Amino acid sequence: MQPRTDRRRQWWLPVTAALVLVATGCASDAPQDALQPEGEWSRKTHDLWTLTFTIAIVVFVLVMGALVFAMIRFRRRSDDDRPKQNHGNTKLELTWTIIPALVLAAIAVPTVGTIFDLADDPVDGALAVEVVGHQFWWEYRYYEDEYTGNPDDVVFRTANELVIPEDREVALYVTSVDVIHSFWTPRLAGKQDAVPGRTVLLKIRADDPGQRFMGQCAEYCALSHANMRLITETMTEGDFQTWWDHQLEQVDPAAIPDDAQAGYDLFISPDVGCATCHTIGGIEQAAGVVGPNLTHLQTRQTFAGSLFELTPENLHAWVQNAPGQKPGSYMPAFNGSNENYADLSSEEVDQLVAFLMTLE
Ligand code: CUA
């Protein structure tokens, strides 16, 4: 009896493991589900996948059906039962070579067509945005008309949350300043590698306004690769125009509120050095481009590669010890643990946060 129990145990383990594995693929509310496309370009890719997958299922059922049929129909019926021995069959071999070749040729037609569509120049009136990967956050440089690659033609820069109008083609020009990243918003488009020294077109178009699509870096890029997220927010054309105009507004250093003045002084102080890395439009000292543009920080809901919700508490923890919050971050710690940077008291961090909270 013992060996029988063992054999029974042997089969349910792999079957359970397989079922668990399949079940992990199920989610009712998956924000990064490429199988729920929400725009023209992701739908094109999805349609191609559906077609290929359907053909694959048909082939699978036919081949497995024939296999199971042969196993049962021609099973060994007695100890001396031996099948008739065959050596080669030209007709059969031609058949199973020609049929797959035809299937592949048929799939190649829509595949190549889709590849050319995706690579085609954007339509007239498309919004042009340069997407720049940094360790570990995304920068967006908006262009007035078309992408030129000339920094002088950049109208404004923002970070992590890409804002686009509904139902308008958006031409993303993807590149990187350090290592290879990969820009990926599964419900809007496929992945596009962000390679230093190269700029590659990725087109997206979202159906509806008022949505926030999750995305993330999809190419291992060092310690905080998993913390390099992004969000694409869609708006009506009217709201988008309002947002655009707002991004052009500058901060007036003479109009800093009293309770943010101490934080402002710390921000521009060379001893602290925030302004060396960050730009705040309108503040002459703050023109750094190493870190995200903070001019309109409060128009975003997240920060640090969309990893944290933009709250005073989270900003406080971040300013105090960014590398502790996000390993490998270029933003240094200001808690005394890094001797090259100021050791700010909790009150001073609060003052900085109070100033950051005014950047609307
Ligand atoms: Cu950037 Cu992974």
CSV table of C-alpha atoms in Angstrom, one decimal, residues 81-301:
chain,number,residue,atom,x,y,z
A,81,ASP,CA,1.9,-6.1,-29.3
A,82,ARG,CA,4.3,-4.1,-31.5
A,83,PRO,CA,3.3,-1.3,-33.9
A,84,LYS,CA,4.0,-1.5,-37.6
A,85,GLN,CA,7.5,0.1,-38.1
A,86,ASN,CA,7.7,3.0,-40.5
A,87,HIS,CA,10.8,4.6,-41.8
A,88,GLY,CA,10.0,8.0,-43.3
A,89,ASN,CA,6.9,9.3,-45.0
A,90,THR,CA,7.5,12.0,-47.6
A,91,LYS,CA,3.9,13.0,-47.9
A,92,LEU,CA,3.5,13.5,-44.1
A,93,GLU,CA,6.8,15.3,-43.7
A,94,LEU,CA,5.9,17.7,-46.5
A,95,THR,CA,2.5,18.3,-44.8
A,96,TRP,CA,3.9,19.2,-41.4
A,97,THR,CA,6.5,21.4,-42.9
A,98,ILE,CA,4.2,23.3,-45.3
A,99,ILE,CA,1.3,23.9,-42.9
A,100,PRO,CA,3.4,25.6,-40.2
A,101,ALA,CA,5.1,27.6,-43.0
A,102,LEU,CA,1.7,28.8,-44.2
A,103,VAL,CA,0.6,29.7,-40.7
A,104,LEU,CA,3.7,31.7,-40.1
A,105,ALA,CA,3.4,33.5,-43.4
A,106,ALA,CA,-0.2,34.3,-42.6
A,107,ILE,CA,0.7,35.8,-39.2
A,108,ALA,CA,3.6,37.7,-40.7
A,109,VAL,CA,1.3,39.9,-42.8
A,110,PRO,CA,-0.5,41.7,-39.9
A,111,THR,CA,2.7,41.5,-37.8
A,112,VAL,CA,4.8,43.4,-40.3
A,113,GLY,CA,1.9,45.8,-41.0
A,114,THR,CA,1.6,46.6,-37.2
A,115,ILE,CA,5.4,47.1,-36.9
A,116,PHE,CA,5.4,49.6,-39.7
A,117,ASP,CA,2.3,51.4,-38.3
A,118,LEU,CA,4.0,51.7,-34.9
A,119,ALA,CA,7.2,53.1,-36.4
A,120,ASP,CA,5.4,55.5,-38.7
A,121,ASP,CA,5.8,59.3,-38.2
A,122,PRO,CA,3.2,60.7,-35.8
A,123,VAL,CA,0.2,62.5,-37.4
A,124,ASP,CA,0.1,66.3,-37.8
A,125,GLY,CA,-0.9,68.0,-34.6
A,126,ALA,CA,0.5,65.3,-32.4
A,127,LEU,CA,1.8,66.4,-29.0
A,128,ALA,CA,5.6,66.0,-28.8
A,129,VAL,CA,7.2,65.1,-25.5
A,130,GLU,CA,10.8,64.0,-24.9
A,131,VAL,CA,10.9,61.3,-22.2
A,132,VAL,CA,14.2,61.1,-20.4
A,133,GLY,CA,15.1,58.2,-18.1
A,134,HIS,CA,17.1,59.0,-15.0
A,135,GLN,CA,18.2,56.8,-12.1
A,136,PHE,CA,15.4,56.5,-10.8
A,137,TRP,CA,12.7,58.8,-12.2
A,138,TRP,CA,11.3,60.0,-15.5
A,139,GLU,CA,11.6,63.5,-16.9
A,140,TYR,CA,9.2,64.9,-19.5
A,141,ARG,CA,10.2,67.8,-21.8
A,142,TYR,CA,7.3,69.3,-23.6
A,143,TYR,CA,7.8,70.8,-27.1
A,144,GLU,CA,5.7,73.6,-28.6
A,145,ASP,CA,5.2,72.0,-32.0
A,146,GLU,CA,7.4,69.1,-33.1
A,147,TYR,CA,10.3,67.4,-31.4
A,148,THR,CA,13.6,68.9,-32.5
A,149,GLY,CA,16.0,67.7,-29.7
A,150,ASN,CA,17.1,71.3,-29.3
A,151,PRO,CA,16.9,72.3,-25.6
A,152,ASP,CA,15.9,75.8,-26.7
A,153,ASP,CA,12.7,74.4,-28.1
A,154,VAL,CA,11.6,72.8,-24.8
A,155,VAL,CA,8.7,74.8,-23.4
A,156,PHE,CA,8.8,73.3,-19.9
A,157,ARG,CA,10.0,70.3,-18.0
A,158,THR,CA,8.1,68.1,-15.5
A,159,ALA,CA,8.6,64.7,-13.9
A,160,ASN,CA,7.2,61.3,-13.2
A,161,GLU,CA,3.5,62.1,-14.1
A,162,LEU,CA,3.1,62.5,-17.8
A,163,VAL,CA,0.0,64.6,-18.6
A,164,ILE,CA,-1.6,64.2,-22.0
A,165,PRO,CA,-4.9,65.3,-23.6
A,166,GLU,CA,-7.5,62.7,-24.4
A,167,ASP,CA,-7.8,61.2,-27.9
A,168,ARG,CA,-4.9,63.0,-29.3
A,169,GLU,CA,-1.8,61.4,-30.6
A,170,VAL,CA,1.2,61.8,-28.4
A,171,ALA,CA,4.7,61.3,-29.8
A,172,LEU,CA,7.1,60.3,-27.1
A,173,TYR,CA,10.8,60.6,-27.9
A,174,VAL,CA,12.4,58.2,-25.4
A,175,THR,CA,16.0,58.5,-24.3
A,176,SER,CA,18.2,58.3,-21.2
A,177,VAL,CA,20.9,60.3,-19.5
A,178,ASP,CA,22.6,57.5,-17.7
A,179,VAL,CA,21.9,53.8,-18.1
A,180,ILE,CA,19.3,51.9,-20.2
A,181,HIS,CA,15.8,52.2,-18.8
A,182,SER,CA,12.5,51.1,-20.4
A,183,PHE,CA,9.4,53.3,-20.5
A,184,TRP,CA,6.3,51.1,-20.1
A,185,THR,CA,2.7,52.0,-19.5
A,186,PRO,CA,1.1,48.6,-20.3
A,187,ARG,CA,-2.5,49.9,-21.0
A,188,LEU,CA,-1.3,52.6,-23.5
A,189,ALA,CA,1.7,51.1,-25.3
A,190,GLY,CA,4.3,48.4,-25.4
A,191,LYS,CA,7.8,48.9,-23.8
A,192,GLN,CA,10.3,51.2,-25.3
A,193,ASP,CA,13.9,51.1,-24.2
A,194,ALA,CA,15.4,54.4,-23.1
A,195,VAL,CA,19.0,54.2,-24.3
A,196,PRO,CA,21.6,56.9,-23.7
A,197,GLY,CA,22.7,58.7,-26.9
A,198,ARG,CA,19.6,57.5,-28.8
A,199,THR,CA,16.1,58.8,-29.2
A,200,VAL,CA,13.3,56.5,-30.2
A,201,LEU,CA,9.7,57.3,-31.1
A,202,LEU,CA,6.9,55.7,-29.1
A,203,LYS,CA,3.3,56.8,-29.9
A,204,ILE,CA,0.5,56.7,-27.4
A,205,ARG,CA,-3.1,57.8,-27.6
A,206,ALA,CA,-5.6,57.5,-24.7
A,207,ASP,CA,-9.4,57.1,-25.3
A,208,ASP,CA,-10.8,59.0,-22.3
A,209,PRO,CA,-10.0,61.9,-20.0
A,210,GLY,CA,-9.7,61.7,-16.2
A,211,GLN,CA,-7.7,58.5,-16.0
A,212,ARG,CA,-4.4,57.7,-14.4
A,213,PHE,CA,-2.4,54.9,-15.9
A,214,MET,CA,0.3,53.2,-14.0
A,215,GLY,CA,3.6,52.3,-15.5
A,216,GLN,CA,7.1,51.4,-14.6
A,217,CYS,CA,10.6,51.1,-15.8
A,218,ALA,CA,10.9,47.7,-17.4
A,219,GLU,CA,14.7,47.4,-17.8
A,220,TYR,CA,16.9,46.6,-14.8
A,221,CYS,CA,18.8,49.9,-14.1
A,222,ALA,CA,20.4,49.3,-10.7
A,223,LEU,CA,19.3,49.4,-7.1
A,224,SER,CA,16.0,51.2,-7.3
A,225,HIS,CA,14.8,49.8,-10.7
A,226,ALA,CA,11.7,48.4,-9.0
A,227,ASN,CA,11.1,51.9,-7.5
A,228,MET,CA,11.1,53.7,-10.8
A,229,ARG,CA,7.4,54.0,-11.5
A,230,LEU,CA,5.4,56.5,-13.6
A,231,ILE,CA,1.9,57.7,-14.1
A,232,THR,CA,0.2,58.9,-17.3
A,233,GLU,CA,-2.7,61.2,-16.6
A,234,THR,CA,-5.3,62.0,-19.3
A,235,MET,CA,-7.3,65.3,-19.5
A,236,THR,CA,-9.9,66.9,-21.7
A,237,GLU,CA,-8.3,69.2,-24.3
A,238,GLY,CA,-9.6,72.2,-22.3
A,239,ASP,CA,-8.1,71.0,-19.0
A,240,PHE,CA,-4.9,70.1,-20.7
A,241,GLN,CA,-4.6,73.7,-22.1
A,242,THR,CA,-5.2,75.0,-18.6
A,243,TRP,CA,-2.6,72.7,-17.2
A,244,TRP,CA,-0.1,73.7,-19.9
A,245,ASP,CA,-0.6,77.4,-19.3
A,246,HIS,CA,-0.2,76.8,-15.5
A,247,GLN,CA,3.1,75.0,-16.1
A,248,LEU,CA,4.4,78.2,-17.8
A,249,GLU,CA,3.9,80.3,-14.7
A,250,GLN,CA,6.9,81.3,-12.7
A,251,VAL,CA,7.4,81.5,-9.0
A,252,ASP,CA,7.7,85.1,-7.7
A,253,PRO,CA,10.5,85.1,-5.1
A,254,ALA,CA,9.1,88.4,-3.7
A,255,ALA,CA,5.8,86.7,-3.0
A,256,ILE,CA,6.9,83.8,-1.0
A,257,PRO,CA,4.4,83.4,2.0
A,258,ASP,CA,5.9,84.3,5.4
A,259,ASP,CA,5.6,80.7,6.7
A,260,ALA,CA,7.6,79.4,3.8
A,261,GLN,CA,10.3,82.0,3.8
A,262,ALA,CA,12.7,80.1,6.1
A,263,GLY,CA,12.4,77.0,3.8
A,264,TYR,CA,13.0,79.2,0.8
A,265,ASP,CA,16.2,80.5,2.3
A,266,LEU,CA,17.4,77.0,3.1
A,267,PHE,CA,16.5,75.9,-0.5
A,268,ILE,CA,18.6,78.5,-2.2
A,269,SER,CA,21.4,78.4,0.4
A,270,PRO,CA,24.6,77.0,-1.1
A,271,ASP,CA,25.3,75.2,2.2
A,272,VAL,CA,22.2,73.0,1.6
A,273,GLY,CA,22.5,72.9,-2.1
A,274,CYS,CA,18.9,72.0,-3.2
A,275,ALA,CA,19.1,74.6,-6.0
A,276,THR,CA,22.2,73.0,-7.4
A,277,CYS,CA,20.1,70.0,-8.6
A,278,HIS,CA,16.6,71.4,-8.9
A,279,THR,CA,15.0,74.0,-11.1
A,280,ILE,CA,12.3,76.3,-9.8
A,281,GLY,CA,11.1,78.6,-12.6
A,282,GLY,CA,11.4,82.2,-11.5
A,283,ILE,CA,14.0,81.6,-8.8
A,284,GLU,CA,17.3,82.6,-10.4
A,285,GLN,CA,19.5,80.5,-8.1
A,286,ALA,CA,17.4,77.3,-8.7
A,287,ALA,CA,18.4,76.1,-12.2
A,288,GLY,CA,19.8,72.6,-11.6
A,289,VAL,CA,18.8,69.9,-14.0
A,290,VAL,CA,20.1,66.8,-12.2
A,291,GLY,CA,16.9,66.3,-10.3
A,292,PRO,CA,13.2,66.9,-11.2
A,293,ASN,CA,11.9,70.4,-11.9
A,294,LEU,CA,10.0,71.4,-8.8
A,295,THR,CA,8.3,74.6,-10.2
A,296,HIS,CA,4.8,73.0,-10.0
A,297,LEU,CA,5.5,70.1,-7.7
A,298,GLN,CA,2.1,70.4,-6.2
A,299,THR,CA,0.4,69.7,-9.5
A,300,ARG,CA,1.6,66.2,-9.1
A,301,GLN,CA,0.2,63.6,-6.7
